[in-house]
Short mmCIF file of C-alpha atoms in Angstrom, two decimals:
data_model
loop_
_atom_site.label_atom_id
_atom_site.label_comp_id
_atom_site.label_asym_id
_atom_site.label_seq_id
_atom_site.Cartn_x
_atom_site.Cartn_y
_atom_site.Cartn_z
CA MET A 1 80.16 143.64 132.67
CA PRO A 2 76.59 142.57 133.49
CA ASP A 3 73.72 145.02 133.43
CA PRO A 4 73.11 146.62 136.88
CA LEU A 5 69.45 145.64 136.69
CA HIS A 6 70.44 141.97 136.99
CA LEU A 7 72.87 142.36 139.90
CA GLY A 8 70.20 142.23 142.57
CA GLU A 9 71.57 143.04 146.03
CA GLN A 10 75.01 143.99 144.70
CA MET A 11 73.56 147.12 143.12
CA SER A 12 74.16 150.35 145.04
CA THR A 13 71.22 152.19 146.57
CA THR A 14 71.62 155.23 144.29
CA ALA A 15 71.68 153.03 141.20
CA ARG A 16 68.61 151.17 142.48
CA GLU A 17 66.75 154.47 142.97
CA CYS A 18 67.68 155.59 139.46
CA ARG A 19 66.75 152.28 137.84
CA CYS A 20 63.52 151.60 139.73
CA PRO A 21 60.99 154.38 139.15
CA GLU A 22 58.51 152.99 141.66
CA GLU A 23 61.00 153.64 144.47
CA SER A 24 62.21 156.95 143.09
CA PRO A 25 61.28 160.20 144.84
CA LEU A 26 60.94 161.83 141.39
CA ARG A 27 57.73 159.92 140.82
CA CYS A 28 55.84 162.06 143.34
CA LEU A 29 57.43 165.35 142.30
CA PRO A 30 54.97 167.88 140.81
CA LEU A 31 56.62 169.28 137.66
CA LYS A 32 53.76 171.34 136.27
CA ARG A 33 55.38 174.75 136.37
CA ASP A 34 58.86 176.08 135.84
CA LYS A 35 58.81 177.88 139.19
CA GLU A 36 58.78 174.58 141.05
CA ILE A 37 61.75 173.32 139.06
CA CYS A 38 63.74 176.53 139.61
CA ASP A 39 63.20 176.56 143.38
CA ILE A 40 66.56 175.37 144.77
CA TYR A 41 65.12 175.09 148.30
CA GLY A 42 62.19 172.96 147.18
CA PRO A 43 61.73 170.44 144.39
CA GLY A 44 64.61 171.96 142.40
CA ASN A 45 67.05 170.58 144.96
CA THR A 46 66.21 167.02 143.87
CA THR A 47 69.15 165.06 142.50
CA LEU A 48 68.54 163.51 139.09
CA CYS A 49 70.04 160.27 137.87
CA PRO A 50 72.90 160.50 135.35
CA LEU A 51 72.02 160.33 131.67
CA CYS A 52 74.61 157.61 130.97
CA ASP A 53 76.31 154.88 133.01
CA LYS A 54 79.99 155.86 133.21
CA ALA A 55 80.95 159.38 132.13
CA CYS A 56 77.86 161.32 133.24
CA GLN A 57 77.40 162.96 136.63
CA TYR A 58 74.37 163.49 138.83
CA GLN A 59 72.52 166.75 138.22
CA GLN A 60 70.22 168.94 140.23
CA LEU A 61 66.72 169.50 138.90
CA ALA A 62 67.25 173.28 139.19
CA ASP A 63 70.06 173.03 136.59
CA SER A 64 67.40 172.60 133.89
CA CYS A 65 65.52 175.75 134.94
CA LEU A 66 66.23 177.68 131.72
CA PHE A 67 65.08 174.79 129.54
CA ALA A 68 61.93 174.40 131.64
CA LYS A 69 61.08 178.07 131.10
CA LEU A 70 61.70 177.83 127.35
CA THR A 71 59.63 174.66 127.10
CA TYR A 72 56.75 176.23 129.03
CA LEU A 73 56.90 179.23 126.69
CA PHE A 74 56.01 177.06 123.69
CA ASP A 75 54.18 174.18 125.38
CA ASN A 76 51.46 175.56 127.62
CA PRO A 77 47.64 175.34 127.72
CA ALA A 78 47.26 178.56 125.71
CA THR A 79 49.03 176.94 122.73
CA VAL A 80 45.98 174.82 121.92
CA PHE A 81 43.65 177.82 121.95
CA PHE A 82 46.16 179.84 119.91
CA ALA A 83 46.29 177.09 117.25
CA ILE A 84 42.49 176.96 117.02
CA PHE A 85 42.26 180.74 116.80
CA MET A 86 44.95 180.90 114.10
CA SER A 87 43.23 178.25 111.98
CA PHE A 88 39.96 180.19 112.06
CA TRP A 89 41.75 183.49 111.46
CA ALA A 90 43.71 182.12 108.48
CA THR A 91 40.58 180.65 106.90
CA THR A 92 38.64 183.89 107.39
CA PHE A 93 41.49 186.02 106.07
CA LEU A 94 41.92 183.92 102.92
CA GLU A 95 38.19 183.94 102.17
CA LEU A 96 38.01 187.72 102.62
CA TRP A 97 41.10 188.15 100.45
CA LYS A 98 39.56 186.08 97.64
CA ARG A 99 36.35 188.13 97.91
CA LYS A 100 38.31 191.40 97.67
CA GLN A 101 40.20 190.06 94.64
CA SER A 102 36.94 189.17 92.90
CA VAL A 103 35.44 192.61 93.62
CA LEU A 104 38.52 194.38 92.25
CA ARG A 105 38.58 192.16 89.14
CA TRP A 106 34.91 193.00 88.52
CA GLU A 107 35.34 196.77 89.19
CA TRP A 108 38.36 197.05 86.88
CA ASP A 109 36.82 194.76 84.25
CA LEU A 110 39.78 192.38 84.25
CA GLY A 111 37.81 189.15 83.92
CA GLY A 112 39.23 188.18 80.54
CA VAL A 113 42.83 189.32 81.05
CA ASP A 114 45.54 186.67 80.86
CA HIS A 115 48.59 187.19 83.02
CA ASP A 116 50.95 185.54 80.51
CA GLU A 117 50.70 187.36 77.22
CA GLU A 118 52.65 186.30 74.15
CA PRO A 119 54.86 188.98 72.59
CA ARG A 120 53.45 190.70 69.52
CA PRO A 121 54.73 189.43 66.15
CA GLU A 122 55.93 192.95 65.23
CA PHE A 123 58.07 193.06 68.36
CA GLU A 124 59.54 189.61 67.71
CA ALA A 125 60.41 190.62 64.14
CA SER A 126 62.24 193.76 65.32
CA ILE A 127 64.48 191.86 67.75
CA LYS A 128 68.04 191.43 66.53
CA THR A 129 69.87 190.83 69.84
CA PHE A 130 69.56 187.67 71.91
CA ARG A 131 71.05 187.05 75.32
CA THR A 132 71.32 183.95 77.53
CA ASN A 133 69.02 184.13 80.53
CA PRO A 134 71.14 183.41 83.66
CA VAL A 135 68.23 181.71 85.43
CA THR A 136 66.75 179.48 82.74
CA ARG A 137 69.91 179.19 80.58
CA GLY A 138 67.74 179.76 77.53
CA GLU A 139 68.04 182.31 74.76
CA GLY A 140 65.95 185.41 75.34
CA ALA A 141 65.19 188.37 73.12
CA VAL A 142 66.52 191.78 74.10
CA SER A 143 64.97 194.93 72.66
CA ALA A 144 67.15 197.53 70.93
CA ASP A 145 66.58 200.04 73.76
CA LEU A 146 67.91 197.65 76.40
CA ALA A 147 70.84 196.54 74.21
CA GLU A 148 71.98 200.18 73.72
CA ASN A 149 71.85 200.95 77.47
CA ARG A 150 74.31 198.19 78.31
#
């Protein structure tokens, strides 16, 4: 079956309106706010073209009212200002957090402390029980106190 765009005069008027946007009434429709879409006595009463050629039906613009409201919730002019504000807030917060960390490290005299400390040789020598770590699948030492509690 040939494409309806190439049928010329044989094409129905509704198909021509759907295929030719310059003749379509939807071109002049103001769709800036969800209230205009949801108004069934105004622009919401406009019939939209089907999404596919055979199995799809015509829809009213007001049928997409819920989706228009959800879209406007996340995609509105305030979103740009919110993004700019959040970028400045995140940068400021992180810089203040790093400053507070440095002050606490200086006050508590923790400048030379390593977070990963090796076990003492005396402790390693006293270990007689080893257990497989379920996360790393490696052998790990278990102290006598922990082995007795199990």
